[in-house]
CSV table of C-alpha atoms in Angstrom, one decimal:
chain,number,residue,atom,x,y,z
A,12,MET,CA,110.9,-80.5,-44.9
A,13,ILE,CA,107.7,-79.5,-43.1
A,14,ASN,CA,108.6,-75.8,-43.6
A,15,ILE,CA,108.9,-76.3,-47.3
A,16,ILE,CA,105.5,-78.1,-47.5
A,17,SER,CA,104.0,-75.3,-45.4
A,18,ALA,CA,105.5,-72.6,-47.6
A,19,ILE,CA,104.1,-74.4,-50.8
A,20,GLY,CA,100.7,-74.6,-49.2
A,21,SER,CA,100.7,-70.9,-48.2
A,22,LEU,CA,101.8,-70.0,-51.7
A,23,GLY,CA,99.0,-72.1,-53.2
A,24,THR,CA,96.5,-70.5,-50.9
A,25,PHE,CA,97.7,-67.0,-51.9
A,26,ILE,CA,97.3,-67.9,-55.6
A,27,MET,CA,93.8,-69.3,-55.1
A,28,ALA,CA,92.8,-66.1,-53.2
A,29,LEU,CA,94.2,-64.0,-56.1
A,30,PHE,CA,92.2,-66.0,-58.7
A,31,TYR,CA,89.1,-65.6,-56.5
A,32,PHE,CA,89.7,-61.8,-56.3
A,33,VAL,CA,90.1,-61.5,-60.0
A,34,SER,CA,86.9,-63.6,-60.8
A,35,VAL,CA,84.8,-61.5,-58.3
A,36,SER,CA,86.1,-58.3,-59.8
A,37,VAL,CA,85.2,-59.5,-63.3
A,38,GLN,CA,81.7,-60.4,-62.1
A,39,LEU,CA,81.2,-57.0,-60.4
A,40,TYR,CA,82.3,-55.2,-63.6
A,41,GLN,CA,79.8,-57.3,-65.7
A,42,MET,CA,77.1,-56.4,-63.2
A,43,LYS,CA,78.0,-52.7,-63.5
A,44,ILE,CA,77.8,-52.8,-67.3
A,45,GLY,CA,74.4,-54.4,-67.0
A,46,PHE,CA,73.1,-51.3,-65.2
A,47,ILE,CA,74.3,-48.7,-67.7
A,48,PRO,CA,71.6,-47.2,-69.9
A,49,ALA,CA,72.0,-47.0,-73.7
A,50,LEU,CA,69.8,-44.4,-75.4
A,51,GLY,CA,69.0,-44.5,-79.1
A,52,PHE,CA,66.3,-43.9,-81.7
A,53,ASN,CA,64.3,-46.3,-83.8
A,54,GLN,CA,64.3,-46.5,-87.6
A,55,VAL,CA,62.5,-43.5,-89.1
A,56,LEU,CA,61.5,-43.0,-92.8
A,57,LEU,CA,60.7,-39.7,-94.4
A,58,LYS,CA,58.4,-39.7,-97.4
A,59,LEU,CA,58.3,-36.9,-99.9
A,60,ASP,CA,55.4,-37.1,-102.3
A,61,ASN,CA,54.9,-35.4,-105.7
A,62,GLU,CA,53.4,-32.4,-104.0
A,63,ASN,CA,56.6,-31.9,-101.9
A,64,LYS,CA,54.7,-32.8,-98.8
A,65,LEU,CA,57.0,-34.4,-96.2
A,66,SER,CA,55.7,-37.0,-93.8
A,67,MET,CA,57.6,-39.0,-91.1
A,68,LYS,CA,57.0,-42.6,-90.1
A,69,ASN,CA,58.5,-44.5,-87.2
A,70,MET,CA,58.9,-48.1,-88.4
A,71,ASP,CA,57.8,-49.8,-85.2
A,72,ILE,CA,54.5,-47.9,-84.9
A,73,ASN,CA,51.6,-48.7,-87.1
A,74,ASP,CA,49.0,-46.2,-85.9
A,75,SER,CA,49.1,-43.6,-88.7
A,76,ASP,CA,50.9,-42.6,-91.8
A,77,HIS,CA,52.1,-39.2,-90.6
A,78,GLN,CA,53.8,-38.8,-87.3
A,79,ASP,CA,55.5,-35.8,-85.8
A,80,TYR,CA,57.7,-37.5,-83.1
A,81,LEU,CA,60.8,-39.6,-82.7
A,82,LYS,CA,60.8,-42.6,-80.4
A,83,LEU,CA,63.8,-42.5,-78.0
A,84,TYR,CA,64.6,-45.9,-76.5
A,85,ASN,CA,66.5,-47.0,-73.4
A,86,LEU,CA,68.1,-50.2,-74.7
A,87,GLY,CA,70.5,-50.6,-71.8
A,88,GLY,CA,70.1,-52.4,-68.5
A,89,GLY,CA,69.8,-49.4,-66.3
A,90,ALA,CA,67.5,-46.4,-65.8
A,91,ALA,CA,68.4,-43.1,-67.3
A,92,LYS,CA,67.6,-40.2,-65.0
A,93,ARG,CA,67.2,-36.4,-65.6
A,94,ILE,CA,67.5,-36.7,-69.4
A,95,LYS,CA,67.9,-33.4,-71.2
A,96,ILE,CA,67.2,-33.6,-74.9
A,97,GLU,CA,68.3,-30.7,-77.1
A,98,LEU,CA,67.7,-30.4,-80.8
A,99,LEU,CA,70.3,-28.2,-82.3
A,100,LEU,CA,70.6,-26.4,-85.7
A,101,ASP,CA,74.0,-25.3,-87.0
A,102,GLU,CA,75.9,-26.9,-84.0
A,103,GLU,CA,74.7,-24.7,-81.1
A,104,ASN,CA,71.3,-23.0,-82.0
A,105,VAL,CA,68.9,-24.8,-79.7
A,106,ILE,CA,65.5,-25.0,-81.4
A,107,GLN,CA,63.8,-27.5,-79.1
A,108,GLU,CA,64.5,-28.7,-75.6
A,109,LYS,CA,62.8,-31.5,-73.7
A,110,PHE,CA,63.3,-33.0,-70.2
A,111,VAL,CA,62.5,-36.5,-69.1
A,112,ASN,CA,62.8,-37.3,-65.4
A,113,PHE,CA,63.1,-41.0,-65.6
A,114,LEU,CA,63.4,-43.6,-68.4
A,115,PRO,CA,63.6,-47.2,-67.2
A,116,SER,CA,65.3,-50.0,-69.1
A,117,LYS,CA,63.5,-51.2,-72.2
A,118,GLU,CA,61.1,-48.3,-72.2
A,119,SER,CA,60.7,-45.4,-74.7
A,120,TYR,CA,59.8,-41.8,-74.9
A,121,TYR,CA,58.0,-40.0,-77.7
A,122,LEU,CA,60.1,-36.9,-78.6
A,123,PRO,CA,57.8,-34.4,-80.4
A,124,ILE,CA,59.3,-32.7,-83.4
A,125,ASN,CA,58.5,-29.1,-84.2
A,126,LYS,CA,58.1,-27.3,-87.6
A,127,GLU,CA,61.7,-26.1,-87.7
A,128,VAL,CA,63.0,-29.7,-87.7
A,129,PHE,CA,60.6,-30.6,-90.5
A,130,ASP,CA,61.8,-27.5,-92.4
A,131,GLU,CA,65.4,-28.6,-92.0
A,132,PHE,CA,64.6,-32.0,-93.4
A,133,GLU,CA,62.8,-30.5,-96.4
A,134,SER,CA,65.6,-28.1,-97.2
A,135,THR,CA,68.2,-30.8,-97.0
A,136,ILE,CA,66.1,-33.0,-99.4
A,137,GLN,CA,65.5,-30.1,-101.8
A,138,ASN,CA,69.2,-29.2,-101.9
A,139,ASN,CA,70.0,-32.9,-102.7
A,140,GLY,CA,72.0,-33.1,-99.5
A,141,TYR,CA,72.3,-36.0,-97.1
A,142,GLU,CA,74.0,-34.1,-94.2
A,143,THR,CA,71.4,-32.2,-92.2
A,144,ASN,CA,72.4,-29.3,-89.9
A,145,LEU,CA,70.4,-31.0,-87.1
A,146,SER,CA,72.1,-32.5,-84.1
A,147,ILE,CA,70.6,-34.0,-81.0
A,148,ARG,CA,72.4,-33.7,-77.6
A,149,LEU,CA,71.3,-36.1,-74.9
A,150,SER,CA,72.6,-35.6,-71.4
A,151,TYR,CA,71.6,-37.9,-68.6
A,152,TYR,CA,72.6,-39.5,-65.3
A,153,HIS,CA,72.5,-43.1,-64.1
A,154,ASN,CA,73.0,-44.9,-60.8
A,155,VAL,CA,76.3,-46.6,-61.5
A,156,SER,CA,78.7,-43.7,-62.2
A,157,ARG,CA,76.5,-40.8,-61.0
A,158,LYS,CA,78.3,-38.6,-63.6
A,159,GLN,CA,76.5,-36.9,-66.3
A,160,GLN,CA,76.8,-38.7,-69.7
A,161,VAL,CA,76.5,-36.7,-72.9
A,162,ILE,CA,75.8,-38.1,-76.3
A,163,ARG,CA,75.8,-36.0,-79.5
A,164,LEU,CA,74.1,-37.4,-82.5
A,165,HIS,CA,74.1,-35.9,-86.0
A,166,GLY,CA,71.1,-36.3,-88.3
A,167,LYS,CA,71.7,-37.8,-91.8
A,168,LEU,CA,69.3,-38.6,-94.6
A,169,ASP,CA,69.9,-41.7,-96.7
A,170,ASN,CA,68.0,-42.4,-100.0
A,171,PHE,CA,66.0,-45.4,-99.0
A,172,ASN,CA,63.9,-46.1,-102.1
A,173,THR,CA,62.1,-44.2,-104.9
A,174,TYR,CA,58.7,-45.0,-106.3
A,175,ASP,CA,56.7,-43.2,-109.0
A,176,ASP,CA,54.7,-41.1,-106.6
A,177,LYS,CA,57.1,-40.5,-103.7
A,178,ALA,CA,60.7,-40.5,-102.6
A,179,ILE,CA,61.6,-42.2,-99.3
A,180,TYR,CA,64.6,-41.3,-97.1
A,181,GLU,CA,65.8,-42.9,-94.0
A,182,LEU,CA,66.6,-40.6,-91.1
A,183,GLN,CA,69.7,-41.8,-89.2
A,184,PHE,CA,71.4,-40.4,-86.1
A,185,ILE,CA,75.1,-41.0,-86.2
A,186,ASP,CA,77.4,-40.5,-83.2
A,187,LYS,CA,79.5,-37.4,-83.7
């Protein structure tokens, strides 16, 4: 009889240890997810006035009407390191390349935009298209996996609103 009670106690101890192992594993996985960076861009509007002059406006920045940069955010919990940002035309033609050494969580980086990118936006609008030939390739490292992560985003223009004196488009970057 004592052997049966001892066996039941040992089995109960094993089951409790198994539950503890599973709960600790889940907590460690949740902590790991909390340290993974998540890179993305804010909302950007492109305005085309009657004179066909294109201007860009980041919606969270109120300093001027015309801006020539995109704001790259790190919305995740961890720091992104050795970020390589490539702006591509026609899938593989690199027209601009930037490097950011370190982008901590909840911080941002102003990515300057050159004239070729503006020309691509203007030609897309003039051809009544919404699919641009512009892509952004982000490659970065972080502490958790120590592997290079690569994100490829494709630029799209969406008709936001039209007024008498200007047309407004929203620039979106969609995961490809």
